[in-house]
Each structure stands twice: as C-alpha cells, then as structure tokens.
Amino acid sequence: MLKSLYIEGNTPLHRLGVKTKLVILLLTTIGLYIFAQPVVLAAAALITLTIYATLGMPWREAEIRLRPILITITILALVNAYVLGIEEATISTLRLLAILFLAASITATTTIAAFMEAVSELLRPFERLGLVRADDVSLAFGLVLRFVPEIFNHYNALKEAHQARGLPVKTARIIGPLIIMALKDADTIADAIDARGLRAH
Amino acid sequence: MTTKDIVLIALFAAIIVVLGFIPPVTISFIPVPITAQSMGVMLAGCIIGAKRGALAYVLVVLMVAIGLPVLSGGRGGLDVLIGPTGGYIAGWIVGTYVVGLIAERMVREGQKEVLQFTGFFVASIIGGIGVVYALGIAWLCFSTGTPVMTALYGNLAFIPGDIIKAVIATLAARAVLAGYPLLPQRAH
C-alpha cells in the first residue's frame, strides 16, 4: 500500500551518500537564487532534467510523479507572466523546474533505509540535549507503517456498512467513527509495547 | 512522553495518510475538489491536542521527505516539500499546534455542547485555515516571486471548501470528545 518512490538502479546518483545528495540539493537551491540569470537557470534545468530522465524510470511513471506539481508550476508561471512580466516569470519558473527535477531525482535514488539512517544521525544532537529519543522516532515510524493498512480496512468496513444499509457514503458521516475505531486501541497497543519492554532504558 | 502518547501520534499520522486515500469530494458551487487530508490539521489539533497533533504531522512530513507517497493523490518526495506548495505542508505542523492550543484552552468536558462546538470551530478556522495559509502563501511568494496579494486572491478559491472542512472536523472532534475523550489529558 505504501510503496516507496525509490527506483532500483546504479546511476552515479544512486551511489552517492544520502547526506551528500541533500547538501547538493541545498547548495543548488541557494546557488540558483544567487545566479538568477535565465541562461544559467535554463542550463541548470536542462542538466537536472537529464539526470531525472536517465534514472531508468519508465517514461510514464516519471511523468505521473511530477504531473501535479508541474501543473501548479505552469499555473503560477502564467499568473506571474501576467502580473510580473515575461522575464521574471521565466526566471522563477526555470529555477523551480531545476530544483524540482533534482529533488525528484534524489527521492528516486535513495532508499527509505538510507533516509532513515540520515534522520537518526540528524536527531543525535537533539537526543544529546534530551529533546527527543531517536528510538522513539523509529518506533513511531514503524507503528505508522503498521497502522495505515489497518485503518484503511476500518474505512472500508464503515463504507460497506453504509452501502449495505443503502446510505450514501459521506466523508462527514464516516470520519468520527473512523477516528474512534482507530484510537480506541491505543491503550492496548501501548500496554503491549510496555509489556515487551520495547522502550526500556 | 508516555508510550500511549507515541501510539496516539502514530495512529493519528496513519489516519492522516488514510484520509489521503479517500476520494475527494466535489461540490458543484466550489471550483476546487475537497480532499479530506488537509482536514487532518483540524482533526489532529482538536482531538489529540497541540503537542501530539503537531508531532503526528511531523511524522507525516518525515514520510513525505523520505519518499513515501503518503499525500493525497499518491504524491510524496523531496520535490513536493521544496516545490512552490511546500509551505502549506510545513504549515500543517504549525497549524495543528495552533489548533491544539486553542482547542485545549476553549474546550472542556462537561461544558455546554454549544461552547464545545464553538471552541473546535474557532480553533479549526484560526489554526487550520489562517496559520496554514499564512505559511503556505509566504513560501509560495518567496519561491516564485508571485506578489502576495495575487497569491491571496488565488487562495480565496479554497476558502469555501476549507470552511466546510472546519464544520466536518468540528462535528467529528465533538463526537470523539463525547465517545473517547483524549484532548483533556495532554501529552507529557
């Protein structure tokens, strides 16, 4: 149900470490705000598009992933062209596209496990300050992945119950029972976790 | 933070993800389809409170960042967060916190029903619409250069749908408060 956006492959971007990739994304983003000439931005967009297109993703999949955000960018480009003029609109649109293709490429070439490792490393200083416990974060994360299919089943059960009684399925009517069904197990689950000593120090 | 708090945070994050799977509602007089997912801000704040609600959204945003397609329409990945509408997603975290703060202060068990409905509705409007829009528009204008007033006008199209969401969230939050109260016992 929750299929990762990672795409199997062995491109240079696949081989780079996740932290390197995130630093590249950050520096590129900052760089494209500093060097805001249309030529530079067009070149950057072309390069990142090439990277994105050569990751080994089926063309259709590559297009479906970016479609919603490309529609948003197109609408904003048209609005900006009308309000700010063609030049400003070109600059901001090219910059957005360049960053977008790079970010999507990093998402497609990094596994969940690699990302999680980076996350717990990022949390370590906060853990030392006593603000957060990295183990709790991974516990919560694992629980979400476990709960999503379950709650989706609750939703389907409620939907079928409505249909069986000839009632139209309305979000407004389903949402209250859905949340109560989902949350009422919280005590049992928490007890089960504590009974197993999963949060023991 | 007790184990139960962590479980509630995870359960709510999962609910938010599932809300993204529910087919969007289209209402004839509103130009934008209503997705259930952004209603999660109001629901999380009103039902599990400021801290736990905001942390549920932190989890969701973390899932988006590491490439899980948990947003409505199967969207996800760094590109969504860094894109022009990424500010709305960051706004969900802050918005939920504000919804929770207001709801925790305005709503109590054993209060008159009208007061509970009012509290949840006010919290949903201020945190779920006001705060989310403010951060969303700020990032949109910064990343695209669109003038603030233009972005503000564009956002007006979403207001009717969001008010309907606030009404639904209010009814649901009040139903949960009556059936399984969690808001009064705040996170530690």
PDB file of C-alpha atoms in Angstrom, chain B residues 29-188:
ATOM      1  CA  PHE B  29     -20.546  25.569  -6.442  1.00  0.00           C
ATOM      2  CA  ILE B  30     -16.909  25.210  -5.321  1.00  0.00           C
ATOM      3  CA  PRO B  31     -14.226  25.202  -8.025  1.00  0.00           C
ATOM      4  CA  VAL B  32     -11.671  23.105  -6.108  1.00  0.00           C
ATOM      5  CA  PRO B  33     -12.256  19.468  -5.118  1.00  0.00           C
ATOM      6  CA  ILE B  34     -12.217  18.937  -1.340  1.00  0.00           C
ATOM      7  CA  THR B  35      -9.557  16.468  -0.248  1.00  0.00           C
ATOM      8  CA  ALA B  36     -10.023  15.008   3.197  1.00  0.00           C
ATOM      9  CA  GLN B  37      -6.304  15.086   4.019  1.00  0.00           C
ATOM     10  CA  SER B  38      -5.880  18.753   4.881  1.00  0.00           C
ATOM     11  CA  MET B  39      -8.783  18.352   7.296  1.00  0.00           C
ATOM     12  CA  GLY B  40      -6.348  16.291   9.359  1.00  0.00           C
ATOM     13  CA  VAL B  41      -4.822  19.526  10.710  1.00  0.00           C
ATOM     14  CA  MET B  42      -8.102  20.483  12.348  1.00  0.00           C
ATOM     15  CA  LEU B  43      -8.873  16.921  13.450  1.00  0.00           C
ATOM     16  CA  ALA B  44      -5.451  16.238  14.964  1.00  0.00           C
ATOM     17  CA  GLY B  45      -5.333  19.518  16.884  1.00  0.00           C
ATOM     18  CA  CYS B  46      -8.893  19.193  18.204  1.00  0.00           C
ATOM     19  CA  ILE B  47      -8.686  15.501  19.084  1.00  0.00           C
ATOM     20  CA  ILE B  48      -5.201  14.762  20.409  1.00  0.00           C
ATOM     21  CA  GLY B  49      -4.112  18.325  21.243  1.00  0.00           C
ATOM     22  CA  ALA B  50      -1.262  20.658  20.299  1.00  0.00           C
ATOM     23  CA  LYS B  51       1.871  18.662  21.010  1.00  0.00           C
ATOM     24  CA  ARG B  52       0.777  15.200  19.918  1.00  0.00           C
ATOM     25  CA  GLY B  53      -1.111  16.580  16.921  1.00  0.00           C
ATOM     26  CA  ALA B  54       1.870  18.559  15.652  1.00  0.00           C
ATOM     27  CA  LEU B  55       4.151  15.549  16.155  1.00  0.00           C
ATOM     28  CA  ALA B  56       1.740  13.373  14.140  1.00  0.00           C
ATOM     29  CA  TYR B  57       2.214  15.829  11.276  1.00  0.00           C
ATOM     30  CA  VAL B  58       5.989  15.856  11.796  1.00  0.00           C
ATOM     31  CA  LEU B  59       5.848  12.101  11.184  1.00  0.00           C
ATOM     32  CA  VAL B  60       3.772  12.555   8.048  1.00  0.00           C
ATOM     33  CA  VAL B  61       6.139  15.208   6.675  1.00  0.00           C
ATOM     34  CA  LEU B  62       9.077  12.939   7.505  1.00  0.00           C
ATOM     35  CA  MET B  63       7.435  10.179   5.491  1.00  0.00           C
ATOM     36  CA  VAL B  64       6.961  12.558   2.566  1.00  0.00           C
ATOM     37  CA  ALA B  65      10.604  13.635   2.792  1.00  0.00           C
ATOM     38  CA  ILE B  66      11.979  10.114   2.674  1.00  0.00           C
ATOM     39  CA  GLY B  67       9.983   9.255  -0.424  1.00  0.00           C
ATOM     40  CA  LEU B  68       6.759   7.613   0.705  1.00  0.00           C
ATOM     41  CA  PRO B  69       3.752   8.661  -1.407  1.00  0.00           C
ATOM     42  CA  VAL B  70       1.532   9.471   1.579  1.00  0.00           C
ATOM     43  CA  LEU B  71      -0.008  12.724   0.356  1.00  0.00           C
ATOM     44  CA  SER B  72      -3.385  12.753  -1.401  1.00  0.00           C
ATOM     45  CA  GLY B  73      -3.145  11.587  -4.994  1.00  0.00           C
ATOM     46  CA  GLY B  74      -0.118   9.442  -4.147  1.00  0.00           C
ATOM     47  CA  ARG B  75       2.260  12.414  -4.006  1.00  0.00           C
ATOM     48  CA  GLY B  76       5.465  12.402  -1.988  1.00  0.00           C
ATOM     49  CA  GLY B  77       9.179  13.025  -2.138  1.00  0.00           C
ATOM     50  CA  LEU B  78      11.506  15.939  -1.580  1.00  0.00           C
ATOM     51  CA  ASP B  79      10.242  17.696  -4.706  1.00  0.00           C
ATOM     52  CA  VAL B  80       6.797  18.170  -3.118  1.00  0.00           C
ATOM     53  CA  LEU B  81       8.292  19.695   0.024  1.00  0.00           C
ATOM     54  CA  ILE B  82      10.650  22.020  -1.776  1.00  0.00           C
ATOM     55  CA  GLY B  83       8.129  22.912  -4.530  1.00  0.00           C
ATOM     56  CA  PRO B  84       6.002  26.074  -4.528  1.00  0.00           C
ATOM     57  CA  THR B  85       3.262  24.491  -2.381  1.00  0.00           C
ATOM     58  CA  GLY B  86       5.676  23.062   0.197  1.00  0.00           C
ATOM     59  CA  GLY B  87       4.862  25.899   2.602  1.00  0.00           C
ATOM     60  CA  TYR B  88       1.341  24.579   3.074  1.00  0.00           C
ATOM     61  CA  ILE B  89       2.803  21.234   4.135  1.00  0.00           C
ATOM     62  CA  ALA B  90       5.144  22.887   6.661  1.00  0.00           C
ATOM     63  CA  GLY B  91       2.121  24.971   7.666  1.00  0.00           C
ATOM     64  CA  TRP B  92       0.257  21.785   8.605  1.00  0.00           C
ATOM     65  CA  ILE B  93       2.647  21.191  11.506  1.00  0.00           C
ATOM     66  CA  VAL B  94       2.423  24.721  12.915  1.00  0.00           C
ATOM     67  CA  GLY B  95      -1.296  24.918  12.102  1.00  0.00           C
ATOM     68  CA  THR B  96      -2.043  21.726  14.025  1.00  0.00           C
ATOM     69  CA  TYR B  97      -0.128  23.075  17.009  1.00  0.00           C
ATOM     70  CA  VAL B  98      -2.177  26.276  16.995  1.00  0.00           C
ATOM     71  CA  VAL B  99      -5.474  24.374  16.551  1.00  0.00           C
ATOM     72  CA  GLY B 100      -4.487  22.245  19.540  1.00  0.00           C
ATOM     73  CA  LEU B 101      -3.505  25.210  21.709  1.00  0.00           C
ATOM     74  CA  ILE B 102      -6.820  26.944  21.116  1.00  0.00           C
ATOM     75  CA  ALA B 103      -8.898  23.763  21.483  1.00  0.00           C
ATOM     76  CA  GLU B 104      -7.132  22.805  24.738  1.00  0.00           C
ATOM     77  CA  ARG B 105      -7.963  26.189  26.203  1.00  0.00           C
ATOM     78  CA  MET B 106     -11.506  26.636  24.906  1.00  0.00           C
ATOM     79  CA  VAL B 107     -12.955  23.141  25.167  1.00  0.00           C
ATOM     80  CA  ARG B 108     -13.571  21.183  28.365  1.00  0.00           C
ATOM     81  CA  GLU B 109     -15.530  18.045  29.156  1.00  0.00           C
ATOM     82  CA  GLY B 110     -18.891  18.690  30.775  1.00  0.00           C
ATOM     83  CA  GLN B 111     -19.144  22.091  29.108  1.00  0.00           C
ATOM     84  CA  LYS B 112     -22.283  23.074  27.201  1.00  0.00           C
ATOM     85  CA  GLU B 113     -22.308  21.485  23.751  1.00  0.00           C
ATOM     86  CA  VAL B 114     -22.565  24.857  22.038  1.00  0.00           C
ATOM     87  CA  LEU B 115     -19.354  26.000  23.699  1.00  0.00           C
ATOM     88  CA  GLN B 116     -17.532  22.850  22.627  1.00  0.00           C
ATOM     89  CA  PHE B 117     -18.686  23.239  19.023  1.00  0.00           C
ATOM     90  CA  THR B 118     -17.670  26.909  19.074  1.00  0.00           C
ATOM     91  CA  GLY B 119     -14.249  26.116  20.524  1.00  0.00           C
ATOM     92  CA  PHE B 120     -13.454  23.450  17.942  1.00  0.00           C
ATOM     93  CA  PHE B 121     -14.730  25.601  15.091  1.00  0.00           C
ATOM     94  CA  VAL B 122     -12.744  28.691  16.123  1.00  0.00           C
ATOM     95  CA  ALA B 123      -9.603  26.561  16.599  1.00  0.00           C
ATOM     96  CA  SER B 124     -10.071  24.932  13.177  1.00  0.00           C
ATOM     97  CA  ILE B 125     -10.551  28.255  11.403  1.00  0.00           C
ATOM     98  CA  ILE B 126      -7.598  30.052  13.025  1.00  0.00           C
ATOM     99  CA  GLY B 127      -5.081  27.189  13.003  1.00  0.00           C
ATOM    100  CA  GLY B 128      -6.341  25.040  10.150  1.00  0.00           C
ATOM    101  CA  ILE B 129      -7.003  27.879   7.704  1.00  0.00           C
ATOM    102  CA  GLY B 130      -5.282  31.052   8.992  1.00  0.00           C
ATOM    103  CA  VAL B 131      -1.914  29.615  10.003  1.00  0.00           C
ATOM    104  CA  VAL B 132      -1.699  27.105   7.122  1.00  0.00           C
ATOM    105  CA  TYR B 133      -2.492  29.788   4.541  1.00  0.00           C
ATOM    106  CA  ALA B 134      -0.045  32.275   6.068  1.00  0.00           C
ATOM    107  CA  LEU B 135       2.896  29.875   5.848  1.00  0.00           C
ATOM    108  CA  GLY B 136       1.760  28.459   2.502  1.00  0.00           C
ATOM    109  CA  ILE B 137       1.463  31.863   0.887  1.00  0.00           C
ATOM    110  CA  ALA B 138       4.741  33.078   2.418  1.00  0.00           C
ATOM    111  CA  TRP B 139       6.726  30.216   0.846  1.00  0.00           C
ATOM    112  CA  LEU B 140       4.785  30.381  -2.432  1.00  0.00           C
ATOM    113  CA  CYS B 141       5.588  34.077  -2.818  1.00  0.00           C
ATOM    114  CA  PHE B 142       9.205  33.601  -1.774  1.00  0.00           C
ATOM    115  CA  SER B 143       9.848  30.683  -4.128  1.00  0.00           C
ATOM    116  CA  THR B 144       8.020  32.005  -7.190  1.00  0.00           C
ATOM    117  CA  GLY B 145       8.120  35.768  -6.768  1.00  0.00           C
ATOM    118  CA  THR B 146       4.337  35.981  -7.064  1.00  0.00           C
ATOM    119  CA  PRO B 147       3.024  39.149  -5.359  1.00  0.00           C
ATOM    120  CA  VAL B 148       1.360  38.433  -2.006  1.00  0.00           C
ATOM    121  CA  MET B 149      -1.970  39.960  -2.993  1.00  0.00           C
ATOM    122  CA  THR B 150      -2.189  37.792  -6.117  1.00  0.00           C
ATOM    123  CA  ALA B 151      -1.480  34.646  -4.108  1.00  0.00           C
ATOM    124  CA  LEU B 152      -4.038  35.744  -1.545  1.00  0.00           C
ATOM    125  CA  TYR B 153      -6.739  36.151  -4.210  1.00  0.00           C
ATOM    126  CA  GLY B 154      -5.845  32.753  -5.649  1.00  0.00           C
ATOM    127  CA  ASN B 155      -6.272  31.205  -2.232  1.00  0.00           C
ATOM    128  CA  LEU B 156      -9.801  32.556  -1.917  1.00  0.00           C
ATOM    129  CA  ALA B 157     -10.975  29.729  -4.182  1.00  0.00           C
ATOM    130  CA  PHE B 158     -10.095  27.254  -1.429  1.00  0.00           C
ATOM    131  CA  ILE B 159     -11.854  29.112   1.401  1.00  0.00           C
ATOM    132  CA  PRO B 160     -15.391  27.676   0.917  1.00  0.00           C
ATOM    133  CA  GLY B 161     -14.049  24.116   0.880  1.00  0.00           C
ATOM    134  CA  ASP B 162     -11.940  24.757   3.945  1.00  0.00           C
ATOM    135  CA  ILE B 163     -14.887  26.182   5.869  1.00  0.00           C
ATOM    136  CA  ILE B 164     -16.849  23.010   5.069  1.00  0.00           C
ATOM    137  CA  LYS B 165     -13.854  21.033   6.360  1.00  0.00           C
ATOM    138  CA  ALA B 166     -13.835  23.049   9.570  1.00  0.00           C
ATOM    139  CA  VAL B 167     -17.524  22.209  10.060  1.00  0.00           C
ATOM    140  CA  ILE B 168     -16.933  18.476   9.463  1.00  0.00           C
ATOM    141  CA  ALA B 169     -13.857  18.500  11.726  1.00  0.00           C
ATOM    142  CA  THR B 170     -15.835  20.275  14.467  1.00  0.00           C
ATOM    143  CA  LEU B 171     -18.589  17.653  14.348  1.00  0.00           C
ATOM    144  CA  ALA B 172     -16.084  14.794  14.329  1.00  0.00           C
ATOM    145  CA  ALA B 173     -13.969  16.262  17.145  1.00  0.00           C
ATOM    146  CA  ARG B 174     -17.040  16.756  19.304  1.00  0.00           C
ATOM    147  CA  ALA B 175     -18.164  13.157  18.551  1.00  0.00           C
ATOM    148  CA  VAL B 176     -14.749  11.830  19.608  1.00  0.00           C
ATOM    149  CA  LEU B 177     -14.725  14.017  22.734  1.00  0.00           C
ATOM    150  CA  ALA B 178     -18.089  12.505  23.718  1.00  0.00           C
ATOM    151  CA  GLY B 179     -17.147   8.940  22.800  1.00  0.00           C
ATOM    152  CA  TYR B 180     -13.455   8.697  23.617  1.00  0.00           C
ATOM    153  CA  PRO B 181     -12.052  11.877  25.199  1.00  0.00           C
ATOM    154  CA  LEU B 182      -8.318  12.404  24.663  1.00  0.00           C
ATOM    155  CA  LEU B 183      -7.957  16.181  24.494  1.00  0.00           C
ATOM    156  CA  PRO B 184      -8.256  16.815  28.265  1.00  0.00           C
ATOM    157  CA  GLN B 185      -5.317  14.541  29.102  1.00  0.00           C
ATOM    158  CA  ARG B 186      -2.482  16.374  27.452  1.00  0.00           C
ATOM    159  CA  ALA B 187       0.817  14.911  26.334  1.00  0.00           C
ATOM    160  CA  HIS B 188       3.694  14.864  28.806  1.00  0.00           C
TER     161      HIS B 188
END
